[in-house]
Amino acid sequence: MAKGYSLRFLWIFITIILCCEFCVRAKDCGLKSIISKKLFDQIFLHRNDNACPANGFYTYKSFITAARSYPQFANTGNLTTCKREVAAFLAQISHETTGGWATAPDGPYSWGLCFKEEIAPQNNYCDITNKEWPCVANKSYHGRGPIQLSWNYNYGPAGKAIGFNGLKRPEMVSKKPVIAFKTALWFWTTTQPPKPSCHDVIIGKYTPTSSDAEANRLPGFGLITNIINGGLECGKGKDARVADRIGFYKRYCTLLNVDPGQNLDCGDQKSFT
């Protein structure tokens, strides 16, 4: 009898230890535990400079608030995966909004989140063939927010998911910082076939199809660039825009003390479109 109780006690003890270990690992992930306000300010060192049109717009608080609507972000997998996702997301939005240049103070990769809206758009980004998300007269769907959300077929579903009318009020993305970050996180976590979501790629959930493998669309940061802007940047060999995204990513991986992984470039990948 005593032996049975001892075994039962040992099993309970082991279970508690394992549960505690899981809790610690889960606690290690999560956005606020990975990136503090101090680190956020260090990453986006010049975002509030007078030279940046978005001066004062992108705040740490608005980023954290927006991320609460996407609990899977920076909270899936082990700590390395979580850190890698944060680095990849911040790198991509940094390139999309960069105000840096080769000889910029503190280097070109310290100038992310400098813009909140595309400068001098050439058109209103209305795809009139899309009947599901029809354009509204006199509205422009040019790039806005951290991910530079563009086109009516992105503004419509993003607005529906977030809770604002993206077709009638696209300007909200450049007026409300929480909405701005939410559109970026919506794009990051949403699958748009045949493209996987950026989130699924970085957490290792994406498995290349045979056509993906033939197109060299392998898991890694380069594939995320392909998802975001592959039609213009990928499959072209060396590309300065792709190199800029990688530069941001490597800097942030260093700051977060995480290995960047493999397949950072998309120069030899065929785009999805």
C-alpha atoms as a printed R data frame, in Angstrom:
    type eleno elety resid chain resno       x      y       z
1   ATOM     1    CA   MET     A     1   0.000  0.000   0.000
2   ATOM     2    CA   ALA     A     2   2.773  2.413   0.957
3   ATOM     3    CA   LYS     A     3   4.583  1.557  -2.249
4   ATOM     4    CA   GLY     A     4   1.457  2.366  -4.282
5   ATOM     5    CA   TYR     A     5   1.123  5.745  -2.584
6   ATOM     6    CA   SER     A     6   4.809  6.428  -3.232
7   ATOM     7    CA   LEU     A     7   4.440  5.719  -6.934
8   ATOM     8    CA   ARG     A     8   1.311  7.856  -7.096
9   ATOM     9    CA   PHE     A     9   3.098 10.699  -5.308
10  ATOM    10    CA   LEU     A    10   6.064 10.389  -7.670
11  ATOM    11    CA   TRP     A    11   3.758 10.538 -10.695
12  ATOM    12    CA   ILE     A    12   1.974 13.639  -9.362
13  ATOM    13    CA   PHE     A    13   5.353 15.269  -8.639
14  ATOM    14    CA   ILE     A    14   6.621 14.574 -12.171
15  ATOM    15    CA   THR     A    15   3.373 15.891 -13.662
16  ATOM    16    CA   ILE     A    16   3.666 19.115 -11.679
17  ATOM    17    CA   ILE     A    17   7.271 19.586 -12.786
18  ATOM    18    CA   LEU     A    18   6.374 19.024 -16.435
19  ATOM    19    CA   CYS     A    19   3.415 21.385 -16.198
20  ATOM    20    CA   CYS     A    20   5.580 24.041 -14.573
21  ATOM    21    CA   GLU     A    21   8.200 23.641 -17.294
22  ATOM    22    CA   PHE     A    22   5.481 24.081 -19.932
23  ATOM    23    CA   CYS     A    23   4.203 27.186 -18.158
24  ATOM    24    CA   VAL     A    24   7.678 28.695 -18.091
25  ATOM    25    CA   ARG     A    25   8.139 28.015 -21.777
26  ATOM    26    CA   ALA     A    26   4.731 29.504 -22.587
27  ATOM    27    CA   LYS     A    27   5.532 32.512 -20.442
28  ATOM    28    CA   ASP     A    28   8.810 33.020 -22.322
29  ATOM    29    CA   CYS     A    29   6.805 33.590 -25.492
30  ATOM    30    CA   GLY     A    30   4.325 36.418 -25.851
31  ATOM    31    CA   LEU     A    31   5.007 39.795 -27.387
32  ATOM    32    CA   LYS     A    32   5.596 41.859 -24.251
33  ATOM    33    CA   SER     A    33   8.058 39.337 -22.869
34  ATOM    34    CA   ILE     A    34  10.037 39.404 -26.125
35  ATOM    35    CA   ILE     A    35  10.030 43.112 -26.882
36  ATOM    36    CA   SER     A    36   9.881 45.781 -24.202
37  ATOM    37    CA   LYS     A    37   9.186 49.448 -24.818
38  ATOM    38    CA   LYS     A    38  12.893 50.128 -24.371
39  ATOM    39    CA   LEU     A    39  13.791 47.609 -27.071
40  ATOM    40    CA   PHE     A    40  10.992 48.880 -29.326
41  ATOM    41    CA   ASP     A    41  12.444 52.379 -29.053
42  ATOM    42    CA   GLN     A    42  15.906 51.009 -29.793
43  ATOM    43    CA   ILE     A    43  14.665 49.150 -32.869
44  ATOM    44    CA   PHE     A    44  12.749 52.131 -34.231
45  ATOM    45    CA   LEU     A    45  15.341 54.628 -33.174
46  ATOM    46    CA   HIS     A    46  14.315 57.460 -35.490
47  ATOM    47    CA   ARG     A    47  10.584 56.874 -35.951
48  ATOM    48    CA   ASN     A    48   9.706 60.040 -34.023
49  ATOM    49    CA   ASP     A    49  12.235 62.288 -35.743
50  ATOM    50    CA   ASN     A    50  10.853 65.433 -37.333
51  ATOM    51    CA   ALA     A    51  12.153 64.117 -40.653
52  ATOM    52    CA   CYS     A    52   9.664 61.235 -40.493
53  ATOM    53    CA   PRO     A    53   6.101 61.975 -41.684
54  ATOM    54    CA   ALA     A    54   4.765 59.391 -39.195
55  ATOM    55    CA   ASN     A    55   6.406 61.200 -36.273
56  ATOM    56    CA   GLY     A    56   4.451 60.320 -33.118
57  ATOM    57    CA   PHE     A    57   2.038 57.930 -34.852
58  ATOM    58    CA   TYR     A    58   3.472 54.467 -34.226
59  ATOM    59    CA   THR     A    59   3.629 53.869 -30.477
60  ATOM    60    CA   TYR     A    60   4.631 50.821 -28.487
61  ATOM    61    CA   LYS     A    61   1.252 50.901 -26.730
62  ATOM    62    CA   SER     A    62  -0.690 50.835 -30.010
63  ATOM    63    CA   PHE     A    63   1.421 47.897 -31.211
64  ATOM    64    CA   ILE     A    64   0.799 45.878 -28.054
65  ATOM    65    CA   THR     A    65  -2.904 46.778 -28.057
66  ATOM    66    CA   ALA     A    66  -3.314 45.696 -31.682
67  ATOM    67    CA   ALA     A    67  -1.466 42.419 -31.082
68  ATOM    68    CA   ARG     A    68  -3.991 41.381 -28.399
69  ATOM    69    CA   SER     A    69  -6.430 40.720 -31.237
70  ATOM    70    CA   TYR     A    70  -3.954 38.237 -32.706
71  ATOM    71    CA   PRO     A    71  -2.946 35.998 -29.774
72  ATOM    72    CA   GLN     A    72  -1.174 33.528 -32.055
73  ATOM    73    CA   PHE     A    73   1.352 36.187 -33.041
74  ATOM    74    CA   ALA     A    74   4.687 35.776 -31.184
75  ATOM    75    CA   ASN     A    75   3.009 33.106 -29.091
76  ATOM    76    CA   THR     A    76   3.251 29.926 -31.175
77  ATOM    77    CA   GLY     A    77   6.035 27.384 -30.824
78  ATOM    78    CA   ASN     A    78   9.204 27.649 -28.768
79  ATOM    79    CA   LEU     A    79  11.021 30.819 -27.773
80  ATOM    80    CA   THR     A    80  13.306 30.763 -30.823
81  ATOM    81    CA   THR     A    81  10.290 30.609 -33.135
82  ATOM    82    CA   CYS     A    82   8.500 33.395 -31.259
83  ATOM    83    CA   LYS     A    83  11.538 35.672 -31.416
84  ATOM    84    CA   ARG     A    84  12.054 34.892 -35.081
85  ATOM    85    CA   GLU     A    85   8.458 35.842 -35.838
86  ATOM    86    CA   VAL     A    86   8.793 39.173 -34.060
87  ATOM    87    CA   ALA     A    87  12.059 39.908 -35.891
88  ATOM    88    CA   ALA     A    88  10.563 38.954 -39.263
89  ATOM    89    CA   PHE     A    89   7.388 40.993 -38.781
90  ATOM    90    CA   LEU     A    90   9.237 44.077 -37.587
91  ATOM    91    CA   ALA     A    91  11.748 43.752 -40.426
92  ATOM    92    CA   GLN     A    92   9.066 43.616 -43.084
93  ATOM    93    CA   ILE     A    93   7.104 46.590 -41.731
94  ATOM    94    CA   SER     A    94  10.385 48.479 -41.319
95  ATOM    95    CA   HIS     A    95  11.222 48.100 -44.995
96  ATOM    96    CA   GLU     A    96   7.675 49.016 -46.005
97  ATOM    97    CA   THR     A    97   7.896 52.263 -44.021
98  ATOM    98    CA   THR     A    98  11.612 53.009 -44.066
99  ATOM    99    CA   GLY     A    99  13.029 56.499 -44.145
100 ATOM   100    CA   GLY     A   100  16.608 55.275 -44.119
101 ATOM   101    CA   TRP     A   101  19.371 55.599 -46.691
102 ATOM   102    CA   ALA     A   102  22.863 54.137 -47.039
103 ATOM   103    CA   THR     A   103  24.627 56.817 -44.973
104 ATOM   104    CA   ALA     A   104  21.759 57.582 -42.587
105 ATOM   105    CA   PRO     A   105  22.623 58.351 -38.935
106 ATOM   106    CA   ASP     A   106  22.852 55.058 -36.964
107 ATOM   107    CA   GLY     A   107  22.678 53.177 -40.253
108 ATOM   108    CA   PRO     A   108  19.852 52.507 -42.729
109 ATOM   109    CA   TYR     A   109  18.222 49.906 -40.502
110 ATOM   110    CA   SER     A   110  17.333 52.308 -37.691
111 ATOM   111    CA   TRP     A   111  14.698 54.190 -39.679
112 ATOM   112    CA   GLY     A   112  11.694 51.873 -39.763
113 ATOM   113    CA   LEU     A   113   8.132 53.179 -39.230
114 ATOM   114    CA   CYS     A   114   9.073 56.550 -40.682
115 ATOM   115    CA   PHE     A   115   6.067 56.684 -43.029
116 ATOM   116    CA   LYS     A   116   2.410 55.886 -42.473
117 ATOM   117    CA   GLU     A   117   1.222 56.494 -46.021
118 ATOM   118    CA   GLU     A   118   2.559 55.965 -49.527
119 ATOM   119    CA   ILE     A   119   4.141 59.087 -50.956
120 ATOM   120    CA   ALA     A   120   2.653 60.369 -54.241
121 ATOM   121    CA   PRO     A   121   0.734 57.219 -55.276
122 ATOM   122    CA   GLN     A   122   0.438 56.877 -59.039
123 ATOM   123    CA   ASN     A   123  -3.171 55.670 -58.924
124 ATOM   124    CA   ASN     A   124  -5.971 54.841 -56.476
125 ATOM   125    CA   TYR     A   125  -5.201 51.083 -56.439
126 ATOM   126    CA   CYS     A   126  -8.723 50.123 -57.438
127 ATOM   127    CA   ASP     A   127  -9.148 46.740 -59.070
128 ATOM   128    CA   ILE     A   128 -12.442 47.242 -60.879
129 ATOM   129    CA   THR     A   129 -12.586 43.553 -61.787
130 ATOM   130    CA   ASN     A   130 -13.018 42.612 -58.125
131 ATOM   131    CA   LYS     A   131 -16.770 42.492 -57.560
132 ATOM   132    CA   GLU     A   132 -16.613 41.105 -54.031
133 ATOM   133    CA   TRP     A   133 -14.896 44.229 -52.701
134 ATOM   134    CA   PRO     A   134 -16.033 47.024 -55.032
135 ATOM   135    CA   CYS     A   135 -14.280 50.377 -54.846
136 ATOM   136    CA   VAL     A   136 -16.080 53.403 -53.468
137 ATOM   137    CA   ALA     A   137 -16.075 56.533 -55.578
138 ATOM   138    CA   ASN     A   138 -13.390 59.102 -54.736
139 ATOM   139    CA   LYS     A   139 -11.573 56.740 -52.373
140 ATOM   140    CA   SER     A   140  -7.957 55.706 -52.766
141 ATOM   141    CA   TYR     A   141  -6.618 52.331 -51.692
142 ATOM   142    CA   HIS     A   142  -2.947 53.219 -51.852
143 ATOM   143    CA   GLY     A   143  -0.427 51.973 -49.307
144 ATOM   144    CA   ARG     A   144  -1.129 52.861 -45.687
145 ATOM   145    CA   GLY     A   145   0.033 51.595 -42.296
146 ATOM   146    CA   PRO     A   146   3.031 49.468 -41.293
147 ATOM   147    CA   ILE     A   147   2.533 46.881 -44.028
148 ATOM   148    CA   GLN     A   148   1.442 49.537 -46.567
149 ATOM   149    CA   LEU     A   149  -1.932 47.896 -47.089
150 ATOM   150    CA   SER     A   150  -2.924 48.373 -50.744
151 ATOM   151    CA   TRP     A   151  -5.833 47.623 -53.127
152 ATOM   152    CA   ASN     A   152  -9.544 47.393 -52.480
153 ATOM   153    CA   TYR     A   153  -9.390 43.591 -52.243
154 ATOM   154    CA   ASN     A   154  -7.194 43.985 -49.146
155 ATOM   155    CA   TYR     A   155  -8.890 46.991 -47.567
156 ATOM   156    CA   GLY     A   156 -12.312 45.322 -47.752
157 ATOM   157    CA   PRO     A   157 -11.559 42.058 -45.945
158 ATOM   158    CA   ALA     A   158  -9.098 43.702 -43.563
159 ATOM   159    CA   GLY     A   159 -11.746 46.192 -42.487
160 ATOM   160    CA   LYS     A   160 -14.335 43.460 -42.080
161 ATOM   161    CA   ALA     A   161 -11.993 41.395 -39.904
162 ATOM   162    CA   ILE     A   162 -10.871 44.338 -37.785
163 ATOM   163    CA   GLY     A   163 -14.173 46.163 -37.444
164 ATOM   164    CA   PHE     A   164 -14.140 49.212 -39.712
165 ATOM   165    CA   ASN     A   165 -15.373 49.861 -43.231
166 ATOM   166    CA   GLY     A   166 -12.176 49.527 -45.201
167 ATOM   167    CA   LEU     A   167 -13.794 50.356 -48.531
168 ATOM   168    CA   LYS     A   168 -15.615 53.489 -47.397
169 ATOM   169    CA   ARG     A   169 -13.018 54.668 -44.891
170 ATOM   170    CA   PRO     A   170  -9.573 53.468 -46.007
171 ATOM   171    CA   GLU     A   171  -8.015 56.628 -44.539
172 ATOM   172    CA   MET     A   172  -8.602 55.187 -41.045
173 ATOM   173    CA   VAL     A   173  -5.452 53.103 -41.520
174 ATOM   174    CA   SER     A   174  -3.329 56.246 -41.506
175 ATOM   175    CA   LYS     A   175  -5.358 58.025 -38.817
176 ATOM   176    CA   LYS     A   176  -5.680 55.396 -36.067
177 ATOM   177    CA   PRO     A   177  -2.430 53.687 -35.008
178 ATOM   178    CA   VAL     A   178  -4.141 50.646 -33.473
179 ATOM   179    CA   ILE     A   179  -6.076 50.063 -36.691
180 ATOM   180    CA   ALA     A   180  -2.852 50.560 -38.642
181 ATOM   181    CA   PHE     A   181  -1.034 47.843 -36.670
182 ATOM   182    CA   LYS     A   182  -4.093 45.582 -36.835
183 ATOM   183    CA   THR     A   183  -4.114 45.724 -40.637
184 ATOM   184    CA   ALA     A   184  -0.461 44.665 -40.665
185 ATOM   185    CA   LEU     A   185  -1.140 41.794 -38.272
186 ATOM   186    CA   TRP     A   186  -4.245 40.807 -40.236
187 ATOM   187    CA   PHE     A   187  -2.169 40.553 -43.397
188 ATOM   188    CA   TRP     A   188   0.559 38.671 -41.514
189 ATOM   189    CA   THR     A   189  -1.760 36.011 -40.089
190 ATOM   190    CA   THR     A   190  -4.252 35.592 -42.956
191 ATOM   191    CA   THR     A   191  -3.872 32.934 -45.630
192 ATOM   192    CA   GLN     A   192  -4.592 34.214 -49.140
193 ATOM   193    CA   PRO     A   193  -4.415 31.169 -51.443
194 ATOM   194    CA   PRO     A   194  -2.255 30.166 -53.159
195 ATOM   195    CA   LYS     A   195  -0.114 32.076 -50.688
196 ATOM   196    CA   PRO     A   196   0.295 30.763 -47.143
197 ATOM   197    CA   SER     A   197   0.210 33.261 -44.314
198 ATOM   198    CA   CYS     A   198   3.461 34.835 -43.176
199 ATOM   199    CA   HIS     A   199   2.687 33.512 -39.694
200 ATOM   200    CA   ASP     A   200   2.401 29.908 -40.893
201 ATOM   201    CA   VAL     A   201   5.706 30.199 -42.755
202 ATOM   202    CA   ILE     A   202   7.689 31.523 -39.799
203 ATOM   203    CA   ILE     A   203   6.266 29.028 -37.279
204 ATOM   204    CA   GLY     A   204   7.043 26.072 -39.563
205 ATOM   205    CA   LYS     A   205   3.445 25.169 -40.427
206 ATOM   206    CA   TYR     A   206   3.929 25.731 -44.158
207 ATOM   207    CA   THR     A   207   4.758 22.675 -46.265
208 ATOM   208    CA   PRO     A   208   5.712 23.376 -49.906
209 ATOM   209    CA   THR     A   209   3.575 21.724 -52.557
210 ATOM   210    CA   SER     A   210   5.299 20.109 -55.535
211 ATOM   211    CA   SER     A   211   4.785 23.308 -57.538
212 ATOM   212    CA   ASP     A   212   6.183 25.361 -54.647
213 ATOM   213    CA   ALA     A   213   9.260 23.158 -54.530
214 ATOM   214    CA   GLU     A   214   9.749 23.506 -58.293
215 ATOM   215    CA   ALA     A   215   9.494 27.283 -57.882
216 ATOM   216    CA   ASN     A   216  12.060 27.105 -55.049
217 ATOM   217    CA   ARG     A   217   9.532 28.583 -52.610
218 ATOM   218    CA   LEU     A   218  11.099 27.075 -49.512
219 ATOM   219    CA   PRO     A   219  10.350 28.037 -45.897
220 ATOM   220    CA   GLY     A   220  12.229 31.044 -44.566
221 ATOM   221    CA   PHE     A   221  12.276 34.822 -44.441
222 ATOM   222    CA   GLY     A   222  12.641 34.990 -48.228
223 ATOM   223    CA   LEU     A   223   9.270 33.306 -48.697
224 ATOM   224    CA   ILE     A   224   7.646 35.950 -46.500
225 ATOM   225    CA   THR     A   225   9.062 38.636 -48.788
226 ATOM   226    CA   ASN     A   226   7.587 36.657 -51.683
227 ATOM   227    CA   ILE     A   227   4.163 36.688 -50.008
228 ATOM   228    CA   ILE     A   228   4.307 40.431 -49.401
229 ATOM   229    CA   ASN     A   229   5.773 41.709 -52.674
230 ATOM   230    CA   GLY     A   230   7.116 38.792 -54.661
231 ATOM   231    CA   GLY     A   231   5.708 39.946 -57.971
232 ATOM   232    CA   LEU     A   232   8.003 42.963 -57.950
233 ATOM   233    CA   GLU     A   233  10.996 41.755 -55.934
234 ATOM   234    CA   CYS     A   234  11.462 37.978 -56.139
235 ATOM   235    CA   GLY     A   235  12.930 35.777 -58.843
236 ATOM   236    CA   LYS     A   236  15.159 38.583 -60.086
237 ATOM   237    CA   GLY     A   237  18.507 37.591 -58.587
238 ATOM   238    CA   LYS     A   238  20.057 40.259 -56.403
239 ATOM   239    CA   ASP     A   239  17.569 43.005 -55.576
240 ATOM   240    CA   ALA     A   240  18.262 46.050 -53.394
241 ATOM   241    CA   ARG     A   241  14.757 45.972 -51.909
242 ATOM   242    CA   VAL     A   242  15.100 42.361 -50.846
243 ATOM   243    CA   ALA     A   243  18.553 43.091 -49.423
244 ATOM   244    CA   ASP     A   244  17.052 45.939 -47.402
245 ATOM   245    CA   ARG     A   245  14.441 43.634 -45.879
246 ATOM   246    CA   ILE     A   246  17.155 41.122 -44.997
247 ATOM   247    CA   GLY     A   247  19.289 43.871 -43.467
248 ATOM   248    CA   PHE     A   248  16.486 44.861 -41.121
249 ATOM   249    CA   TYR     A   249  15.805 41.224 -40.266
250 ATOM   250    CA   LYS     A   250  19.403 40.431 -39.400
251 ATOM   251    CA   ARG     A   251  19.674 43.521 -37.209
252 ATOM   252    CA   TYR     A   252  16.546 42.599 -35.287
253 ATOM   253    CA   CYS     A   253  17.613 38.968 -34.907
254 ATOM   254    CA   THR     A   254  20.845 40.232 -33.378
255 ATOM   255    CA   LEU     A   255  18.964 42.486 -30.970
256 ATOM   256    CA   LEU     A   256  16.668 39.606 -30.004
257 ATOM   257    CA   ASN     A   257  19.574 37.153 -29.769
258 ATOM   258    CA   VAL     A   258  18.062 34.638 -32.182
259 ATOM   259    CA   ASP     A   259  19.413 32.885 -35.261
260 ATOM   260    CA   PRO     A   260  17.722 34.156 -38.462
261 ATOM   261    CA   GLY     A   261  17.367 30.679 -39.960
262 ATOM   262    CA   GLN     A   262  17.769 29.698 -43.624
263 ATOM   263    CA   ASN     A   263  16.467 30.902 -46.998
264 ATOM   264    CA   LEU     A   264  16.536 34.625 -46.291
265 ATOM   265    CA   ASP     A   265  16.574 35.701 -49.948
266 ATOM   266    CA   CYS     A   266  13.934 35.215 -52.634
267 ATOM   267    CA   GLY     A   267  16.118 36.026 -55.629
268 ATOM   268    CA   ASP     A   268  15.794 32.491 -56.980
269 ATOM   269    CA   GLN     A   269  12.128 32.011 -56.085
270 ATOM   270    CA   LYS     A   270   9.289 32.364 -58.553
271 ATOM   271    CA   SER     A   271   6.633 34.720 -57.285
272 ATOM   272    CA   PHE     A   272   3.128 33.491 -56.471
273 ATOM   273    CA   THR     A   273   1.611 35.867 -59.016
